[in-house]
Coordinates of C-alpha atoms (C1' of nucleotides) in Angstrom, one line a residue:
Chain A
M1 CA -25.4 -21.7 -21.5
S2 CA -26.8 -19.4 -18.8
K3 CA -28.1 -16.0 -19.7
C4 CA -26.5 -12.7 -18.5
E5 CA -29.8 -10.9 -18.6
Q6 CA -31.1 -13.4 -16.0
C7 CA -28.0 -13.4 -13.9
I8 CA -28.5 -11.5 -10.6
V9 CA -24.9 -10.8 -9.9
R10 CA -24.6 -8.4 -12.8
E11 CA -26.5 -5.9 -10.7
F12 CA -23.6 -5.7 -8.3
S13 CA -21.0 -4.7 -10.9
S14 CA -20.4 -2.1 -13.6
L15 CA -22.4 -4.4 -15.9
K16 CA -25.6 -3.1 -14.3
A17 CA -25.4 -0.2 -16.8
L18 CA -26.0 -2.6 -19.7
N19 CA -29.5 -2.8 -21.1
K20 CA -31.3 -6.0 -22.0
D21 CA -30.2 -6.1 -25.6
E22 CA -26.6 -5.6 -24.6
L23 CA -26.8 -8.3 -22.0
I24 CA -28.3 -10.8 -24.5
Q25 CA -25.4 -10.0 -26.8
L26 CA -23.0 -10.6 -23.9
S27 CA -24.5 -14.0 -23.2
D28 CA -23.3 -15.2 -26.6
C29 CA -19.7 -14.2 -26.2
K30 CA -19.0 -15.2 -22.7
T31 CA -17.6 -18.5 -21.5
S32 CA -18.5 -19.9 -18.1
Y33 CA -16.0 -21.7 -15.9
T34 CA -16.0 -23.6 -12.7
I35 CA -12.9 -23.0 -10.6
K36 CA -12.1 -25.2 -7.7
K37 CA -10.7 -24.0 -4.4
G38 CA -7.0 -23.3 -4.7
E39 CA -7.0 -23.1 -8.5
T40 CA -5.6 -20.1 -10.3
I41 CA -7.8 -18.0 -12.5
F42 CA -4.9 -16.0 -13.9
E43 CA -1.3 -15.3 -13.0
E44 CA 0.7 -12.2 -12.6
G45 CA 2.3 -11.2 -15.9
E46 CA -0.3 -13.1 -18.1
N47 CA -2.2 -11.5 -20.9
V48 CA -5.8 -11.9 -19.9
N49 CA -7.5 -10.2 -22.8
G50 CA -10.8 -9.8 -21.2
I51 CA -12.6 -9.6 -17.9
Y52 CA -13.9 -12.2 -15.5
C53 CA -17.3 -11.7 -13.8
I54 CA -17.6 -13.6 -10.5
K55 CA -20.9 -15.4 -10.3
D56 CA -20.1 -17.2 -7.1
G57 CA -17.2 -17.6 -4.7
I58 CA -14.3 -15.6 -3.4
C59 CA -10.8 -15.2 -4.7
K60 CA -7.6 -13.5 -3.5
L61 CA -5.6 -11.2 -5.6
T62 CA -1.9 -11.7 -4.8
K63 CA 1.4 -10.3 -5.8
L64 CA 4.7 -12.2 -5.3
S65 CA 7.3 -10.3 -3.3
P66 CA 11.0 -10.7 -4.0
N67 CA 11.3 -12.5 -0.6
G68 CA 9.1 -15.3 -2.0
K69 CA 6.0 -14.5 0.0
D70 CA 2.6 -13.8 -1.6
Q71 CA 1.1 -10.5 -0.5
I72 CA -2.7 -10.4 -0.7
I73 CA -3.7 -7.1 -2.2
K74 CA -7.5 -7.7 -2.2
L75 CA -10.2 -10.2 -1.8
V76 CA -12.8 -10.3 -4.5
K77 CA -16.3 -11.7 -4.2
K78 CA -19.5 -12.6 -6.0
G79 CA -20.7 -9.8 -8.3
E80 CA -17.3 -8.1 -8.8
L81 CA -15.2 -8.0 -12.0
L82 CA -11.6 -9.0 -12.5
G83 CA -9.1 -7.7 -15.0
Q84 CA -10.5 -4.3 -15.6
R85 CA -7.3 -2.4 -14.9
S86 CA -5.3 -4.6 -17.2
M87 CA -7.9 -4.3 -19.9
I88 CA -7.8 -0.5 -19.8
S89 CA -4.0 -0.2 -19.5
E90 CA -3.6 -2.8 -22.2
E91 CA -1.0 -4.4 -20.1
P92 CA -0.5 -7.9 -18.6
V93 CA -2.3 -8.3 -15.2
N94 CA -0.1 -7.3 -12.3
L95 CA -1.8 -9.6 -9.8
S96 CA -2.6 -13.3 -9.6
A97 CA -6.1 -14.5 -8.9
V98 CA -6.6 -17.7 -6.9
A99 CA -9.9 -19.1 -5.7
L100 CA -10.4 -19.3 -1.9
E101 CA -13.5 -21.5 -2.4
D102 CA -15.2 -23.1 -5.4
M103 CA -16.1 -20.5 -7.9
Q104 CA -18.4 -19.8 -10.8
V105 CA -16.9 -17.2 -13.2
C106 CA -17.7 -16.0 -16.7
F107 CA -15.1 -14.7 -19.0
I108 CA -15.9 -11.9 -21.5
P109 CA -13.3 -11.3 -24.2
K110 CA -11.9 -7.8 -24.4
S111 CA -13.1 -7.4 -28.0
D112 CA -16.7 -7.9 -26.8
I113 CA -16.7 -5.7 -23.8
M114 CA -14.6 -2.8 -25.1
G115 CA -17.4 -1.8 -27.5
Y116 CA -19.7 -0.9 -24.6
F117 CA -16.9 1.1 -23.2
D118 CA -17.3 3.6 -26.0
K119 CA -21.0 3.3 -26.6
N120 CA -22.4 3.1 -23.1
N121 CA -21.2 6.0 -21.1
Q122 CA -22.7 4.8 -17.9
F123 CA -20.9 1.5 -18.2
S124 CA -17.5 3.2 -18.6
M125 CA -18.2 5.6 -15.8
N126 CA -19.0 2.6 -13.5
V127 CA -15.8 0.9 -14.4
M128 CA -13.9 4.1 -13.7
R129 CA -15.6 4.6 -10.4
T130 CA -14.7 1.0 -9.4
I131 CA -11.1 1.6 -10.2
C132 CA -11.1 4.9 -8.4
S133 CA -12.5 3.1 -5.4
D134 CA -9.8 0.5 -5.6
L135 CA -7.2 3.2 -5.7
K136 CA -8.7 4.8 -2.6
D137 CA -8.8 1.5 -0.7
S138 CA -5.2 0.9 -1.8
D139 CA -4.1 4.2 -0.3
D140 CA -5.8 3.5 3.0
H141 CA -4.3 0.0 3.0
M142 CA -0.9 1.5 2.4
V143 CA -1.1 3.8 5.4
S144 CA -2.1 0.8 7.5
L145 CA 0.8 -1.3 6.4
A146 CA 3.3 1.6 6.8
Q147 CA 2.1 3.0 10.1
K148 CA 0.3 0.4 12.1
T149 CA 1.7 -2.5 14.2
V150 CA 1.0 -6.1 13.2
K151 CA -1.5 -6.4 16.1
E152 CA -3.4 -3.3 14.9
R153 CA -3.4 -4.6 11.3
L154 CA -4.7 -8.0 12.4
A155 CA -7.6 -6.5 14.4
E156 CA -8.4 -4.2 11.4
T157 CA -8.3 -7.1 9.0
L158 CA -10.6 -9.3 11.1
L159 CA -13.1 -6.5 11.3
Y160 CA -12.8 -5.9 7.6
L161 CA -13.5 -9.6 6.9
E162 CA -16.6 -9.6 9.0
E163 CA -17.8 -6.4 7.4
T164 CA -17.2 -7.5 3.9
F165 CA -18.1 -11.2 4.0
G166 CA -20.4 -11.3 7.0
K167 CA -20.8 -14.2 9.3
S168 CA -22.3 -17.6 8.8
S169 CA -24.9 -19.2 11.0
D170 CA -22.4 -20.4 13.6
G171 CA -21.2 -16.8 14.0
S172 CA -17.8 -17.4 12.3
L173 CA -16.4 -15.3 9.5
N174 CA -17.9 -16.1 6.1
V175 CA -14.6 -16.5 4.5
Q176 CA -12.0 -19.1 5.4
L177 CA -8.4 -18.2 5.1
S178 CA -5.4 -20.2 6.2
R179 CA -3.1 -18.6 8.7
E180 CA -0.6 -18.1 6.0
E181 CA -3.1 -16.3 3.9
L182 CA -4.2 -14.1 6.8
S183 CA -0.5 -13.3 7.3
G184 CA -0.3 -12.5 3.6
M185 CA -3.0 -9.9 4.1
I186 CA -1.5 -8.2 7.0
G187 CA 2.0 -8.5 5.8
T188 CA 3.7 -10.4 8.5
A189 CA 5.3 -13.8 9.3
T190 CA 2.8 -16.7 9.7
E191 CA 4.1 -17.4 13.2
S192 CA 3.5 -13.9 14.3
C193 CA 0.0 -14.0 13.0
I194 CA -0.7 -17.2 14.8
R195 CA 0.7 -15.9 18.0
L196 CA -1.4 -12.8 17.9
L197 CA -4.5 -14.8 17.1
S198 CA -3.8 -16.9 20.2
D199 CA -3.4 -13.6 22.2
F200 CA -6.7 -12.3 21.0
K201 CA -8.3 -15.6 21.9
K202 CA -6.8 -15.5 25.4
L203 CA -8.2 -12.0 25.8
G204 CA -11.6 -13.2 24.8
L205 CA -11.7 -11.1 21.6
I206 CA -12.1 -14.0 19.3
E207 CA -12.8 -17.7 19.2
L208 CA -10.8 -20.1 17.1
N209 CA -12.0 -23.4 15.8
G210 CA -9.7 -24.7 13.0
K211 CA -10.0 -22.2 10.2
K212 CA -13.2 -20.8 11.7
I213 CA -12.8 -17.4 13.5
V214 CA -15.6 -15.9 15.5
L215 CA -15.3 -12.2 16.6
K216 CA -16.5 -12.0 20.1
D217 CA -15.7 -8.4 21.0
S218 CA -15.7 -6.2 17.9
S219 CA -15.7 -2.9 19.8
K220 CA -12.5 -3.9 21.6
L221 CA -11.0 -5.1 18.3
K222 CA -11.9 -1.8 16.8
R223 CA -10.1 0.0 19.6
I224 CA -7.0 -2.1 19.1
S225 CA -7.1 -1.5 15.3
E226 CA -6.5 2.2 15.7
Chain B
M1 CA -3.3 35.2 -18.1
S2 CA -1.1 32.5 -19.7
K3 CA -2.4 30.3 -22.5
C4 CA -3.0 26.6 -22.2
E5 CA -2.4 26.1 -25.9
Q6 CA 1.1 27.5 -25.4
C7 CA 1.9 25.7 -22.2
I8 CA 4.4 22.8 -22.7
V9 CA 3.5 20.8 -19.6
R10 CA 0.0 19.9 -21.0
E11 CA 1.9 17.5 -23.3
F12 CA 2.8 15.4 -20.3
S13 CA -0.7 14.8 -18.9
S14 CA -4.1 13.6 -20.1
L15 CA -4.7 17.1 -21.4
K16 CA -2.5 16.3 -24.5
A17 CA -5.6 14.8 -26.0
L18 CA -7.3 18.2 -26.2
N19 CA -7.2 20.0 -29.5
K20 CA -6.3 23.7 -30.0
D21 CA -9.9 25.0 -29.7
E22 CA -10.5 23.0 -26.5
L23 CA -7.2 24.4 -25.0
I24 CA -8.2 27.9 -25.8
Q25 CA -11.5 27.4 -24.1
L26 CA -9.6 25.9 -21.1
S27 CA -7.5 29.0 -20.8
D28 CA -10.5 31.1 -20.1
C29 CA -11.8 29.0 -17.2
K30 CA -8.6 28.2 -15.5
T31 CA -7.1 30.0 -12.5
S32 CA -3.3 30.2 -12.0
Y33 CA -1.7 30.1 -8.6
T34 CA 1.7 30.3 -7.1
I35 CA 2.2 28.0 -4.2
K36 CA 5.1 28.5 -1.9
K37 CA 7.2 25.6 -0.5
G38 CA 5.4 24.1 2.4
E39 CA 2.0 25.5 1.5
T40 CA -1.1 23.2 1.2
I41 CA -2.9 22.9 -2.2
F42 CA -5.7 21.0 -0.7
E43 CA -6.4 18.9 2.4
E44 CA -7.7 15.4 3.0
G45 CA -11.5 15.6 3.2
E46 CA -11.9 18.8 1.3
N47 CA -14.2 19.1 -1.7
V48 CA -11.9 20.2 -4.5
N49 CA -14.4 20.4 -7.3
G50 CA -11.9 20.5 -10.1
I51 CA -8.4 19.4 -11.0
Y52 CA -5.0 21.1 -10.6
C53 CA -2.5 21.0 -13.4
I54 CA 1.1 21.3 -12.2
K55 CA 3.0 23.7 -14.3
D56 CA 6.1 23.7 -12.2
G57 CA 7.4 22.2 -8.9
I58 CA 6.9 19.1 -6.9
C59 CA 4.3 18.2 -4.2
K60 CA 3.7 15.4 -1.9
L61 CA 0.4 13.6 -1.5
T62 CA 0.0 12.6 2.1
K63 CA -2.5 10.8 4.3
L64 CA -2.7 11.2 8.0
S65 CA -2.4 8.0 10.0
P66 CA -4.3 7.6 13.3
N67 CA -0.9 7.6 15.0
G68 CA -0.4 11.2 14.0
K69 CA 2.2 10.6 11.3
D70 CA 1.8 11.7 7.7
Q71 CA 2.3 8.9 5.2
I72 CA 3.5 10.0 1.8
I73 CA 1.5 8.2 -0.8
K74 CA 3.0 9.7 -3.9
L75 CA 5.2 12.6 -5.2
V76 CA 3.7 14.5 -8.1
K77 CA 5.7 16.7 -10.4
K78 CA 5.5 19.1 -13.3
G79 CA 3.1 18.0 -16.0
E80 CA 0.9 15.8 -13.8
L81 CA -2.7 16.4 -12.7
L82 CA -4.1 16.4 -9.2
G83 CA -7.6 15.5 -8.1
Q84 CA -8.7 13.3 -10.9
R85 CA -9.8 10.4 -8.7
S86 CA -11.9 12.7 -6.5
M87 CA -13.5 14.3 -9.5
I88 CA -14.6 11.0 -11.0
S89 CA -15.7 9.5 -7.7
E90 CA -17.5 12.7 -6.8
E91 CA -16.1 12.4 -3.4
P92 CA -13.9 14.6 -1.2
V93 CA -10.1 14.1 -1.9
N94 CA -8.6 11.4 0.3
L95 CA -5.2 12.9 0.3
S96 CA -3.6 16.2 1.1
A97 CA -1.3 17.9 -1.3
V98 CA 1.6 20.0 0.0
A99 CA 4.3 21.8 -2.0
L100 CA 7.8 20.5 -1.6
E101 CA 9.2 23.5 -3.5
D102 CA 7.7 26.6 -5.0
M103 CA 5.0 25.7 -7.5
Q104 CA 3.0 27.0 -10.4
V105 CA -0.4 25.4 -10.7
C106 CA -3.6 25.9 -12.7
F107 CA -7.0 25.1 -11.3
I108 CA -9.7 23.9 -13.7
P109 CA -13.2 23.7 -12.3
K110 CA -14.9 20.4 -12.6
S111 CA -17.8 21.9 -14.6
D112 CA -15.3 22.9 -17.3
I113 CA -13.3 19.8 -17.5
M114 CA -16.1 17.2 -17.2
G115 CA -17.5 18.2 -20.6
Y116 CA -14.3 16.9 -22.4
F117 CA -14.8 13.7 -20.5
D118 CA -17.9 12.9 -22.4
K119 CA -17.0 14.6 -25.7
N120 CA -13.3 13.7 -26.1
N121 CA -12.9 10.0 -25.8
Q122 CA -9.1 10.1 -26.0
F123 CA -9.0 12.5 -23.0
S124 CA -11.1 10.3 -20.8
M125 CA -9.1 7.2 -21.8
N126 CA -5.9 9.1 -20.8
V127 CA -7.3 10.0 -17.4
M128 CA -8.3 6.4 -16.9
R129 CA -5.0 5.1 -17.9
T130 CA -3.3 7.5 -15.4
I131 CA -5.5 6.2 -12.6
C132 CA -4.9 2.6 -13.6
S133 CA -1.2 3.3 -13.5
D134 CA -1.5 4.9 -10.1
L135 CA -3.4 1.8 -8.9
K136 CA -0.6 -0.5 -10.2
D137 CA 2.0 1.6 -8.5
S138 CA 0.0 1.5 -5.4
D139 CA -0.1 -2.3 -5.5
D140 CA 3.6 -2.5 -5.9
H141 CA 4.2 0.0 -3.1
M142 CA 1.9 -2.1 -0.9
V143 CA 4.0 -5.2 -1.4
S144 CA 7.1 -3.2 -0.5
L145 CA 5.7 -1.8 2.7
A146 CA 4.3 -5.2 3.7
Q147 CA 7.2 -7.5 2.9
K148 CA 10.4 -5.5 2.8
T149 CA 12.6 -4.3 5.6
V150 CA 13.1 -0.6 6.3
K151 CA 16.6 -0.8 4.8
E152 CA 15.3 -2.3 1.6
R153 CA 12.6 0.3 1.4
L154 CA 15.1 3.1 1.9
A155 CA 17.4 1.8 -0.8
E156 CA 14.4 1.4 -3.1
T157 CA 13.1 4.9 -2.4
L158 CA 16.4 6.5 -3.1
L159 CA 16.6 4.8 -6.4
Y160 CA 13.1 5.8 -7.2
L161 CA 13.8 9.4 -6.4
E162 CA 16.8 9.4 -8.7
E163 CA 14.9 7.7 -11.5
T164 CA 11.9 9.9 -11.2
F165 CA 13.4 13.4 -10.5
G166 CA 16.9 12.9 -11.8
K167 CA 20.0 14.5 -10.4
S168 CA 21.1 18.1 -10.5
S169 CA 24.5 19.4 -11.7
D170 CA 26.2 18.5 -8.4
G171 CA 25.0 14.9 -8.7
S172 CA 22.5 15.1 -5.9
L173 CA 18.9 14.1 -6.1
N174 CA 16.7 16.7 -7.8
V175 CA 14.2 16.7 -5.1
Q176 CA 14.8 17.7 -1.5
L177 CA 13.0 16.0 1.3
S178 CA 13.5 16.4 5.0
R179 CA 14.4 13.3 6.9
E180 CA 10.9 13.3 8.3
E181 CA 9.4 13.3 4.8
L182 CA 11.7 10.5 3.7
S183 CA 10.6 8.5 6.7
G184 CA 7.0 9.3 5.7
M185 CA 7.7 7.7 2.3
I186 CA 9.2 4.5 3.6
G187 CA 7.0 4.2 6.6
T188 CA 9.3 4.3 9.5
A189 CA 10.4 6.4 12.4
T190 CA 12.5 9.4 11.5
E191 CA 15.4 8.3 13.7
S192 CA 15.5 4.9 12.0
C193 CA 15.7 6.6 8.6
I194 CA 18.5 8.9 9.7
R195 CA 20.4 5.9 11.2
L196 CA 20.1 3.9 8.0
L197 CA 21.2 7.0 5.9
S198 CA 24.3 7.2 8.1
D199 CA 24.9 3.5 7.6
F200 CA 24.6 3.9 3.8
K201 CA 27.0 6.8 4.0
K202 CA 29.6 4.7 6.0
L203 CA 29.3 2.0 3.4
G204 CA 30.0 4.5 0.6
L205 CA 26.6 4.0 -1.0
I206 CA 25.6 7.6 -0.7
E207 CA 27.0 11.0 0.2
L208 CA 25.1 13.4 2.5
N209 CA 25.3 17.1 2.5
G210 CA 22.5 18.7 4.4
K211 CA 19.3 17.7 2.6
K212 CA 21.3 16.9 -0.5
I213 CA 21.8 13.2 -1.2
V214 CA 24.1 11.8 -3.8
L215 CA 23.8 8.2 -4.9
K216 CA 27.4 6.9 -5.2
D217 CA 26.7 3.2 -5.8
S218 CA 23.3 2.6 -7.4
S219 CA 24.0 -1.0 -8.3
K220 CA 24.7 -1.9 -4.7
L221 CA 21.6 0.0 -3.6
K222 CA 19.7 -1.9 -6.1
R223 CA 21.0 -5.2 -4.7
I224 CA 20.0 -4.0 -1.2
S225 CA 16.5 -3.0 -2.3
E226 CA 15.5 -6.5 -3.3
Chain C
dA1 C1' 23.9 39.6 14.8
dG2 C1' 22.0 37.0 18.2
dA3 C1' 18.2 34.3 20.1
dA4 C1' 15.0 30.9 19.4
dA5 C1' 13.2 27.2 16.9
dA6 C1' 13.5 23.5 13.9
dG7 C1' 15.9 19.8 11.9
dG8 C1' 19.4 16.3 12.1
dA9 C1' 22.4 12.9 14.5
dT10 C1' 23.5 9.5 17.9
dG11 C1' 23.4 6.6 22.1
dA12 C1' 20.8 3.7 25.3
dC13 C1' 17.2 1.0 25.8
dA14 C1' 12.5 -1.2 25.2
dT15 C1' 9.5 -3.3 22.2
dT16 C1' 8.1 -5.6 18.2
dT17 C1' 8.7 -8.9 14.9
dA18 C1' 11.2 -12.6 12.4
dT19 C1' 13.5 -16.9 12.4
dC20 C1' 14.5 -21.4 13.7
dA21 C1' 13.3 -25.5 16.1
dT22 C1' 10.0 -28.6 17.4
dA23 C1' 5.6 -30.4 18.9
dT24 C1' 0.9 -31.1 18.0
dT25 C1' -3.1 -31.5 15.2
dA26 C1' -5.6 -31.8 10.9
dA27 C1' -5.9 -33.1 6.1
dT28 C1' -4.7 -36.2 2.3
dG29 C1' -3.5 -40.1 -0.5
dT30 C1' -3.3 -45.0 -1.3
Chain D
dA1 C1' -7.0 -47.4 8.2
dC2 C1' -2.7 -46.0 8.2
dA3 C1' 1.2 -43.5 6.6
dT4 C1' 2.5 -39.2 4.8
dT5 C1' 2.2 -34.6 4.3
dA6 C1' 0.6 -30.0 5.4
dA7 C1' -1.1 -26.8 8.7
dT8 C1' -1.2 -24.9 13.2
dA9 C1' 0.9 -23.9 17.6
dT10 C1' 4.4 -22.5 20.8
dG11 C1' 9.0 -21.8 22.9
dA12 C1' 13.6 -19.8 22.5
dT13 C1' 16.3 -16.5 20.5
dA14 C1' 18.0 -13.1 17.3
dA15 C1' 17.3 -9.2 14.6
dA16 C1' 14.8 -5.1 13.3
dT17 C1' 12.6 -1.1 14.6
dG18 C1' 10.7 2.3 17.8
dT19 C1' 11.1 5.5 21.6
dC20 C1' 13.2 8.7 24.6
dA21 C1' 17.0 11.6 25.8
dT22 C1' 20.5 14.5 24.5
dC23 C1' 23.6 17.0 21.7
dC24 C1' 24.9 19.3 17.5
dT25 C1' 23.8 22.0 13.3
dT26 C1' 21.1 24.7 10.4
dT27 C1' 17.4 27.8 9.6
dT28 C1' 14.3 31.4 10.9
dC29 C1' 12.8 35.4 13.1
dT30 C1' 13.3 40.1 14.9

DNA sequence: AGAAAAGGATGACATTTATCATATTAATGT
DNA sequence: ACATTAATATGATAAATGTCATCCTTTTCT
């Protein structure tokens, strides 16, 4: 069993407020899982009863629309926590979490984490600030979806992906999404997304190589995204 | 100066966790304002440095899109608080608040409310739960904007307005929005919104009388909204 | 009251986006 | 390795939505 106090990713989340003793305690109650690409961590409507700490990998948070399509609400990466909102609201999770690549996650039962919520003020403030930040992002995203064209949203999303996940050695985005998933992020039909990617490629803004996408002209993409 | 401990609307917000002494203290530091319809309470980017408690009236929270249109993120009514997210994040507000009708609001400086945040656990939990609920609503709204047609969103919004604000004695929605504002809620061009309202009227789903809207067939609207 | 401005409604048309069909390419299972 | 399936790509077309122009109605101002 790996030890929380030696785990680097805790520094990136609200857990950084916990002291050494608290982290040692945490190590005893957590469960580690390996999640394969495509597997579900939890599903919309489930009672999760705890939080997941992402040690490695990226997952998507999706919500099923009545039309049968999955809307991607957020991508979550190494160092972030899942299930905080649900834990505080004492409600089932409202989103599904599905791995986009192989993941390492640790599950901490609600009973074990809620104690720090009362005792460790800094920790609860961190959680609150994270949720506030999510809310702000959500507001911004809403304006995009409501007011921007699909083309603008695609450009915006590509820039967001590069900014958030960086690029790998070959220059391509460090997160691989299927065309369908990318469509699920920008809220459009898969074919429309593919078509616009082709357009961007013809305009020399990006390069496509299977799932790999390289941004060639970020400043022009930036201009399109507004 | 009116007294918080005698104010009924506190029961509807996170403030219900405060005890009598705390409320009496609050009365001394709050400032009451009358806001006329159309006036701005605060603007996107401002440092608000406190929260507003809405004693009476309704306001819209909007965010300006790069295309120049105002997207309405949320409507807020009597009993609710404004500026909580900004206060916790210690950031400028990300939304503007504009009165949709004459309002009574009380402003409580951050310095006076933050104390309860540490001392009164129930109060801070209430605030958190409110923000969590906003986040959940925001996620739902996002899926609507991304995946539903304008017609579906209009039907959904009309039902939401009736559910949230009720109807007045003549059966019309108890909140009056201009066509432009309604468009700003559903994320569409004003003309498109007007056209669809006319369609709904021709189908006998609603009645229009100036700004007044009466829902005549909620179950059919419900069916359209999915 | 009357003028001016704002808001609402509607037609004509352009543009964007979705849908359906089908081809091509890549991934997967046995 | 080959068949099967899934993912990507593209064309043709329909449907949804936005834009511009114009007219009508209501509100506001003096």
